[in-house]
PDB file of C-alpha atoms in Angstrom:
ATOM      1  CA  MET A   7      66.763  13.315 -49.987  1.00  0.00           C
ATOM      2  CA  ILE A   8      65.297  16.188 -51.952  1.00  0.00           C
ATOM      3  CA  THR A   9      67.547  19.166 -52.626  1.00  0.00           C
ATOM      4  CA  ILE A  10      66.124  22.472 -53.800  1.00  0.00           C
ATOM      5  CA  TYR A  11      68.416  25.043 -55.361  1.00  0.00           C
ATOM      6  CA  GLY A  12      67.435  28.668 -54.820  1.00  0.00           C
ATOM      7  CA  SER A  13      66.160  31.020 -52.159  1.00  0.00           C
ATOM      8  CA  PRO A  14      62.693  31.078 -50.567  1.00  0.00           C
ATOM      9  CA  LYS A  15      62.723  34.847 -51.138  1.00  0.00           C
ATOM     10  CA  SER A  16      62.895  34.419 -54.917  1.00  0.00           C
ATOM     11  CA  SER A  17      60.646  32.872 -57.561  1.00  0.00           C
ATOM     12  CA  ALA A  18      61.729  29.577 -56.020  1.00  0.00           C
ATOM     13  CA  GLY A  19      59.481  30.507 -53.103  1.00  0.00           C
ATOM     14  CA  ARG A  20      56.457  28.750 -54.591  1.00  0.00           C
ATOM     15  CA  CYS A  21      58.499  25.546 -54.619  1.00  0.00           C
ATOM     16  CA  PHE A  22      59.532  25.935 -50.980  1.00  0.00           C
ATOM     17  CA  TRP A  23      55.875  26.494 -50.118  1.00  0.00           C
ATOM     18  CA  CYS A  24      54.862  23.380 -52.064  1.00  0.00           C
ATOM     19  CA  LEU A  25      57.507  21.333 -50.261  1.00  0.00           C
ATOM     20  CA  GLU A  26      56.149  22.566 -46.925  1.00  0.00           C
ATOM     21  CA  GLU A  27      52.595  21.686 -47.989  1.00  0.00           C
ATOM     22  CA  SER A  28      53.727  18.202 -48.990  1.00  0.00           C
ATOM     23  CA  GLY A  29      55.392  17.527 -45.648  1.00  0.00           C
ATOM     24  CA  VAL A  30      58.474  16.011 -47.288  1.00  0.00           C
ATOM     25  CA  SER A  31      61.978  16.504 -45.906  1.00  0.00           C
ATOM     26  CA  TYR A  32      64.398  18.511 -48.026  1.00  0.00           C
ATOM     27  CA  GLU A  33      67.639  20.439 -47.935  1.00  0.00           C
ATOM     28  CA  THR A  34      68.364  23.828 -49.461  1.00  0.00           C
ATOM     29  CA  LYS A  35      71.334  24.926 -51.538  1.00  0.00           C
ATOM     30  CA  THR A  36      71.574  28.615 -52.321  1.00  0.00           C
ATOM     31  CA  ILE A  37      73.296  29.702 -55.514  1.00  0.00           C
ATOM     32  CA  ASP A  38      75.617  32.713 -55.412  1.00  0.00           C
ATOM     33  CA  PHE A  39      74.890  34.526 -58.663  1.00  0.00           C
ATOM     34  CA  LYS A  40      77.372  37.323 -57.934  1.00  0.00           C
ATOM     35  CA  ALA A  41      80.115  34.738 -57.678  1.00  0.00           C
ATOM     36  CA  GLY A  42      78.960  33.113 -60.904  1.00  0.00           C
ATOM     37  CA  GLU A  43      77.977  29.883 -59.188  1.00  0.00           C
ATOM     38  CA  HIS A  44      74.975  29.552 -61.509  1.00  0.00           C
ATOM     39  CA  LYS A  45      77.417  29.139 -64.402  1.00  0.00           C
ATOM     40  CA  SER A  46      79.626  26.623 -62.626  1.00  0.00           C
ATOM     41  CA  GLU A  47      80.122  23.218 -64.171  1.00  0.00           C
ATOM     42  CA  ALA A  48      78.500  21.585 -61.151  1.00  0.00           C
ATOM     43  CA  PHE A  49      75.320  23.658 -61.297  1.00  0.00           C
ATOM     44  CA  LEU A  50      74.986  23.490 -65.068  1.00  0.00           C
ATOM     45  CA  LYS A  51      74.693  19.739 -64.621  1.00  0.00           C
ATOM     46  CA  ILE A  52      71.609  20.463 -62.500  1.00  0.00           C
ATOM     47  CA  ASN A  53      70.135  23.074 -64.860  1.00  0.00           C
ATOM     48  CA  ARG A  54      71.987  23.768 -68.073  1.00  0.00           C
ATOM     49  CA  ASN A  55      70.119  27.074 -68.301  1.00  0.00           C
ATOM     50  CA  GLY A  56      71.948  28.341 -65.235  1.00  0.00           C
ATOM     51  CA  LYS A  57      68.758  29.375 -63.435  1.00  0.00           C
ATOM     52  CA  VAL A  58      66.941  28.621 -60.214  1.00  0.00           C
ATOM     53  CA  PRO A  59      64.852  27.024 -58.945  1.00  0.00           C
ATOM     54  CA  ALA A  60      65.942  23.508 -59.666  1.00  0.00           C
ATOM     55  CA  LEU A  61      65.290  20.362 -57.672  1.00  0.00           C
ATOM     56  CA  LYS A  62      66.968  16.995 -57.243  1.00  0.00           C
ATOM     57  CA  ASP A  63      65.179  13.991 -55.808  1.00  0.00           C
ATOM     58  CA  GLY A  64      67.692  11.183 -55.674  1.00  0.00           C
ATOM     59  CA  ASP A  65      68.957  10.787 -59.231  1.00  0.00           C
ATOM     60  CA  PHE A  66      66.044  12.758 -60.701  1.00  0.00           C
ATOM     61  CA  THR A  67      66.478  16.427 -61.625  1.00  0.00           C
ATOM     62  CA  ILE A  68      63.819  18.935 -62.660  1.00  0.00           C
ATOM     63  CA  TRP A  69      63.673  22.711 -63.172  1.00  0.00           C
ATOM     64  CA  GLU A  70      61.023  25.411 -63.852  1.00  0.00           C
ATOM     65  CA  SER A  71      58.979  26.271 -60.774  1.00  0.00           C
ATOM     66  CA  LEU A  72      55.553  25.124 -62.011  1.00  0.00           C
ATOM     67  CA  ALA A  73      56.996  21.827 -63.225  1.00  0.00           C
ATOM     68  CA  ILE A  74      58.773  21.376 -59.894  1.00  0.00           C
ATOM     69  CA  ASN A  75      55.536  21.960 -58.010  1.00  0.00           C
ATOM     70  CA  ASN A  76      53.658  19.513 -60.215  1.00  0.00           C
ATOM     71  CA  TYR A  77      56.336  16.907 -59.524  1.00  0.00           C
ATOM     72  CA  ILE A  78      56.344  17.501 -55.755  1.00  0.00           C
ATOM     73  CA  ALA A  79      52.571  17.217 -55.607  1.00  0.00           C
ATOM     74  CA  ASP A  80      52.410  14.162 -57.873  1.00  0.00           C
ATOM     75  CA  ALA A  81      55.105  12.359 -55.913  1.00  0.00           C
ATOM     76  CA  TYR A  82      54.254  13.361 -52.362  1.00  0.00           C
ATOM     77  CA  LYS A  83      50.778  14.916 -52.076  1.00  0.00           C
ATOM     78  CA  PRO A  84      48.694  14.058 -55.158  1.00  0.00           C
ATOM     79  CA  GLU A  85      45.518  15.674 -53.854  1.00  0.00           C
ATOM     80  CA  LEU A  86      47.134  19.067 -54.522  1.00  0.00           C
ATOM     81  CA  LEU A  87      46.857  18.268 -58.235  1.00  0.00           C
ATOM     82  CA  GLY A  88      43.152  17.412 -58.103  1.00  0.00           C
ATOM     83  CA  THR A  89      41.427  14.051 -57.970  1.00  0.00           C
ATOM     84  CA  THR A  90      39.892  13.887 -61.465  1.00  0.00           C
ATOM     85  CA  ALA A  91      41.067  14.661 -64.986  1.00  0.00           C
ATOM     86  CA  GLN A  92      38.885  17.779 -64.998  1.00  0.00           C
ATOM     87  CA  GLU A  93      40.286  19.024 -61.694  1.00  0.00           C
ATOM     88  CA  ARG A  94      43.864  18.366 -62.807  1.00  0.00           C
ATOM     89  CA  GLY A  95      43.183  20.250 -66.019  1.00  0.00           C
ATOM     90  CA  LEU A  96      41.851  23.262 -64.102  1.00  0.00           C
ATOM     91  CA  VAL A  97      44.774  23.215 -61.682  1.00  0.00           C
ATOM     92  CA  SER A  98      47.114  23.285 -64.670  1.00  0.00           C
ATOM     93  CA  GLN A  99      45.070  26.039 -66.321  1.00  0.00           C
ATOM     94  CA  TRP A 100      45.335  28.351 -63.320  1.00  0.00           C
ATOM     95  CA  GLY A 101      49.029  27.688 -62.838  1.00  0.00           C
ATOM     96  CA  ILE A 102      49.816  28.518 -66.459  1.00  0.00           C
ATOM     97  CA  TRP A 103      47.627  31.637 -66.340  1.00  0.00           C
ATOM     98  CA  SER A 104      49.365  32.844 -63.205  1.00  0.00           C
ATOM     99  CA  VAL A 105      52.803  32.927 -64.823  1.00  0.00           C
ATOM    100  CA  ALA A 106      51.930  33.511 -68.490  1.00  0.00           C
ATOM    101  CA  ASP A 107      49.451  36.352 -67.939  1.00  0.00           C
ATOM    102  CA  LEU A 108      49.093  37.692 -64.401  1.00  0.00           C
ATOM    103  CA  GLN A 109      52.753  37.604 -63.412  1.00  0.00           C
ATOM    104  CA  VAL A 110      54.104  39.401 -66.505  1.00  0.00           C
ATOM    105  CA  PRO A 111      52.950  42.965 -65.739  1.00  0.00           C
ATOM    106  CA  MET A 112      53.616  42.435 -62.045  1.00  0.00           C
ATOM    107  CA  ILE A 113      57.247  41.567 -62.709  1.00  0.00           C
ATOM    108  CA  ASP A 114      57.579  44.535 -65.072  1.00  0.00           C
ATOM    109  CA  ALA A 115      56.442  46.808 -62.256  1.00  0.00           C
ATOM    110  CA  PHE A 116      58.444  44.900 -59.630  1.00  0.00           C
ATOM    111  CA  ILE A 117      61.710  45.381 -61.498  1.00  0.00           C
ATOM    112  CA  GLN A 118      61.125  49.117 -61.777  1.00  0.00           C
ATOM    113  CA  LEU A 119      59.901  49.643 -58.219  1.00  0.00           C
ATOM    114  CA  VAL A 120      62.250  47.306 -56.371  1.00  0.00           C
ATOM    115  CA  PHE A 121      65.479  47.089 -58.349  1.00  0.00           C
ATOM    116  CA  VAL A 122      65.687  50.348 -60.296  1.00  0.00           C
ATOM    117  CA  PRO A 123      66.693  53.453 -58.281  1.00  0.00           C
ATOM    118  CA  GLU A 124      63.828  55.946 -58.183  1.00  0.00           C
ATOM    119  CA  PRO A 125      65.494  58.605 -60.388  1.00  0.00           C
ATOM    120  CA  HIS A 126      65.943  56.038 -63.162  1.00  0.00           C
ATOM    121  CA  ARG A 127      62.567  54.317 -63.062  1.00  0.00           C
ATOM    122  CA  ASN A 128      60.485  54.122 -66.222  1.00  0.00           C
ATOM    123  CA  ALA A 129      57.109  55.582 -65.252  1.00  0.00           C
ATOM    124  CA  ASP A 130      55.535  54.390 -68.514  1.00  0.00           C
ATOM    125  CA  VAL A 131      56.449  50.775 -67.795  1.00  0.00           C
ATOM    126  CA  ILE A 132      54.943  51.014 -64.311  1.00  0.00           C
ATOM    127  CA  ALA A 133      51.780  52.728 -65.572  1.00  0.00           C
ATOM    128  CA  LYS A 134      51.240  50.171 -68.348  1.00  0.00           C
ATOM    129  CA  ALA A 135      51.741  47.310 -65.905  1.00  0.00           C
ATOM    130  CA  PHE A 136      49.229  48.757 -63.461  1.00  0.00           C
ATOM    131  CA  GLU A 137      46.730  49.306 -66.288  1.00  0.00           C
ATOM    132  CA  LYS A 138      46.803  45.619 -67.202  1.00  0.00           C
ATOM    133  CA  LEU A 139      46.213  44.236 -63.723  1.00  0.00           C
ATOM    134  CA  PRO A 140      42.610  45.273 -62.927  1.00  0.00           C
ATOM    135  CA  VAL A 141      41.038  43.212 -65.714  1.00  0.00           C
ATOM    136  CA  MET A 142      42.909  40.066 -64.709  1.00  0.00           C
ATOM    137  CA  LEU A 143      42.325  40.578 -60.998  1.00  0.00           C
ATOM    138  CA  ALA A 144      38.622  41.207 -61.630  1.00  0.00           C
ATOM    139  CA  SER A 145      38.474  37.900 -63.511  1.00  0.00           C
ATOM    140  CA  LEU A 146      40.091  36.094 -60.598  1.00  0.00           C
ATOM    141  CA  ASP A 147      37.793  37.840 -58.143  1.00  0.00           C
ATOM    142  CA  ALA A 148      34.739  36.765 -60.161  1.00  0.00           C
ATOM    143  CA  GLU A 149      35.986  33.158 -60.219  1.00  0.00           C
ATOM    144  CA  LEU A 150      36.151  33.209 -56.425  1.00  0.00           C
ATOM    145  CA  GLU A 151      32.596  34.521 -56.011  1.00  0.00           C
ATOM    146  CA  GLY A 152      30.840  31.948 -53.831  1.00  0.00           C
ATOM    147  CA  ASN A 153      33.930  29.708 -53.776  1.00  0.00           C
ATOM    148  CA  ASP A 154      36.481  29.257 -51.017  1.00  0.00           C
ATOM    149  CA  PHE A 155      39.133  28.027 -53.470  1.00  0.00           C
ATOM    150  CA  LEU A 156      39.728  27.945 -57.219  1.00  0.00           C
ATOM    151  CA  VAL A 157      39.204  24.252 -58.003  1.00  0.00           C
ATOM    152  CA  ALA A 158      36.716  21.828 -56.427  1.00  0.00           C
ATOM    153  CA  ASN A 159      36.339  24.274 -53.510  1.00  0.00           C
ATOM    154  CA  ARG A 160      39.396  22.908 -51.736  1.00  0.00           C
ATOM    155  CA  PHE A 161      43.028  24.008 -51.579  1.00  0.00           C
ATOM    156  CA  THR A 162      45.094  22.821 -54.559  1.00  0.00           C
ATOM    157  CA  LEU A 163      48.172  23.860 -56.477  1.00  0.00           C
ATOM    158  CA  ALA A 164      45.920  26.291 -58.328  1.00  0.00           C
ATOM    159  CA  ASP A 165      45.532  28.318 -55.142  1.00  0.00           C
ATOM    160  CA  LEU A 166      49.201  27.998 -54.225  1.00  0.00           C
ATOM    161  CA  ASN A 167      50.546  29.072 -57.608  1.00  0.00           C
ATOM    162  CA  VAL A 168      48.050  31.876 -58.212  1.00  0.00           C
ATOM    163  CA  SER A 169      48.175  33.334 -54.701  1.00  0.00           C
ATOM    164  CA  PHE A 170      51.966  33.299 -54.817  1.00  0.00           C
ATOM    165  CA  VAL A 171      51.789  35.594 -57.849  1.00  0.00           C
ATOM    166  CA  VAL A 172      49.026  37.760 -56.366  1.00  0.00           C
ATOM    167  CA  GLY A 173      51.371  38.297 -53.419  1.00  0.00           C
ATOM    168  CA  ILE A 174      53.597  40.383 -55.688  1.00  0.00           C
ATOM    169  CA  CYS A 175      50.917  43.079 -55.383  1.00  0.00           C
ATOM    170  CA  ASP A 176      52.131  43.613 -51.818  1.00  0.00           C
ATOM    171  CA  ASP A 177      55.678  44.248 -53.053  1.00  0.00           C
ATOM    172  CA  ILE A 178      54.627  46.712 -55.755  1.00  0.00           C
ATOM    173  CA  LYS A 179      52.023  48.408 -53.524  1.00  0.00           C
ATOM    174  CA  PHE A 180      49.141  47.640 -55.889  1.00  0.00           C
ATOM    175  CA  ASP A 181      45.857  48.286 -54.089  1.00  0.00           C
ATOM    176  CA  LEU A 182      43.749  45.128 -53.760  1.00  0.00           C
ATOM    177  CA  SER A 183      41.037  46.649 -51.586  1.00  0.00           C
ATOM    178  CA  ALA A 184      38.460  46.522 -54.408  1.00  0.00           C
ATOM    179  CA  TYR A 185      38.746  42.740 -54.712  1.00  0.00           C
ATOM    180  CA  ASN A 186      36.808  41.407 -51.739  1.00  0.00           C
ATOM    181  CA  ASN A 187      36.767  37.776 -52.861  1.00  0.00           C
ATOM    182  CA  ILE A 188      40.515  37.764 -53.473  1.00  0.00           C
ATOM    183  CA  ASN A 189      41.163  39.255 -50.055  1.00  0.00           C
ATOM    184  CA  GLN A 190      38.966  36.685 -48.302  1.00  0.00           C
ATOM    185  CA  TRP A 191      40.653  33.902 -50.290  1.00  0.00           C
ATOM    186  CA  ARG A 192      44.107  35.176 -49.311  1.00  0.00           C
ATOM    187  CA  THR A 193      43.026  35.285 -45.673  1.00  0.00           C
ATOM    188  CA  ARG A 194      41.889  31.644 -45.829  1.00  0.00           C
ATOM    189  CA  ILE A 195      45.171  30.616 -47.420  1.00  0.00           C
ATOM    190  CA  SER A 196      47.208  32.591 -44.874  1.00  0.00           C
ATOM    191  CA  GLU A 197      45.905  30.282 -42.147  1.00  0.00           C
ATOM    192  CA  ARG A 198      47.560  27.222 -43.688  1.00  0.00           C
ATOM    193  CA  ASP A 199      50.416  25.708 -41.696  1.00  0.00           C
ATOM    194  CA  GLY A 200      52.362  25.071 -44.900  1.00  0.00           C
ATOM    195  CA  LEU A 201      52.294  28.741 -45.799  1.00  0.00           C
ATOM    196  CA  LYS A 202      53.254  29.756 -42.273  1.00  0.00           C
ATOM    197  CA  ARG A 203      56.282  27.446 -42.401  1.00  0.00           C
ATOM    198  CA  TYR A 204      57.265  28.848 -45.790  1.00  0.00           C
ATOM    199  CA  LYS A 205      56.908  32.448 -44.545  1.00  0.00           C
ATOM    200  CA  ALA A 206      59.191  31.607 -41.608  1.00  0.00           C
ATOM    201  CA  LEU A 207      61.887  30.635 -44.103  1.00  0.00           C
ATOM    202  CA  CYS A 208      61.773  34.128 -45.602  1.00  0.00           C
ATOM    203  CA  LYS A 209      62.622  35.933 -42.368  1.00  0.00           C
TER     204      LYS A 209
END
């Protein structure tokens, strides 16, 4: 049995979505950070960094959300990784870009707009984050011109990982109306049963 540690409403969400896409059975264990459960001896045996998500599959343990998704796909739905070396390379490329580049300013803005009370928000941090996003989103939009999906024109982990990050725009109220290809791509992805099952977990 697979066990995933974390909440579908957190950064672990991309892993819950990947599990739903794979069709594999799993159980969920939430970690109470306020109670210090992430620093408990039991959890530190799962992830010595004291962070979620983490995943156990039998005796095997893995952490870091992109690595978890790669493992889930490789073990249970390999087509999500691509079917050739070139496709797998591109899937990896987009996943890394999504967290190393695109996600960084989004999280900066997210922290200010969601967690920091309005009187204490740093307007400069928000403004700088919003200034960085158009160039990256325009690049993604251009990549999707004439393509239904990012790699090999079929749904892969590239689409899952990148669209999960793009979804943060909804939380920070960043206007995506100028990015027609991104919006059409998100609409196509929204019709997937795996995503619908994941969204149901977040209610």
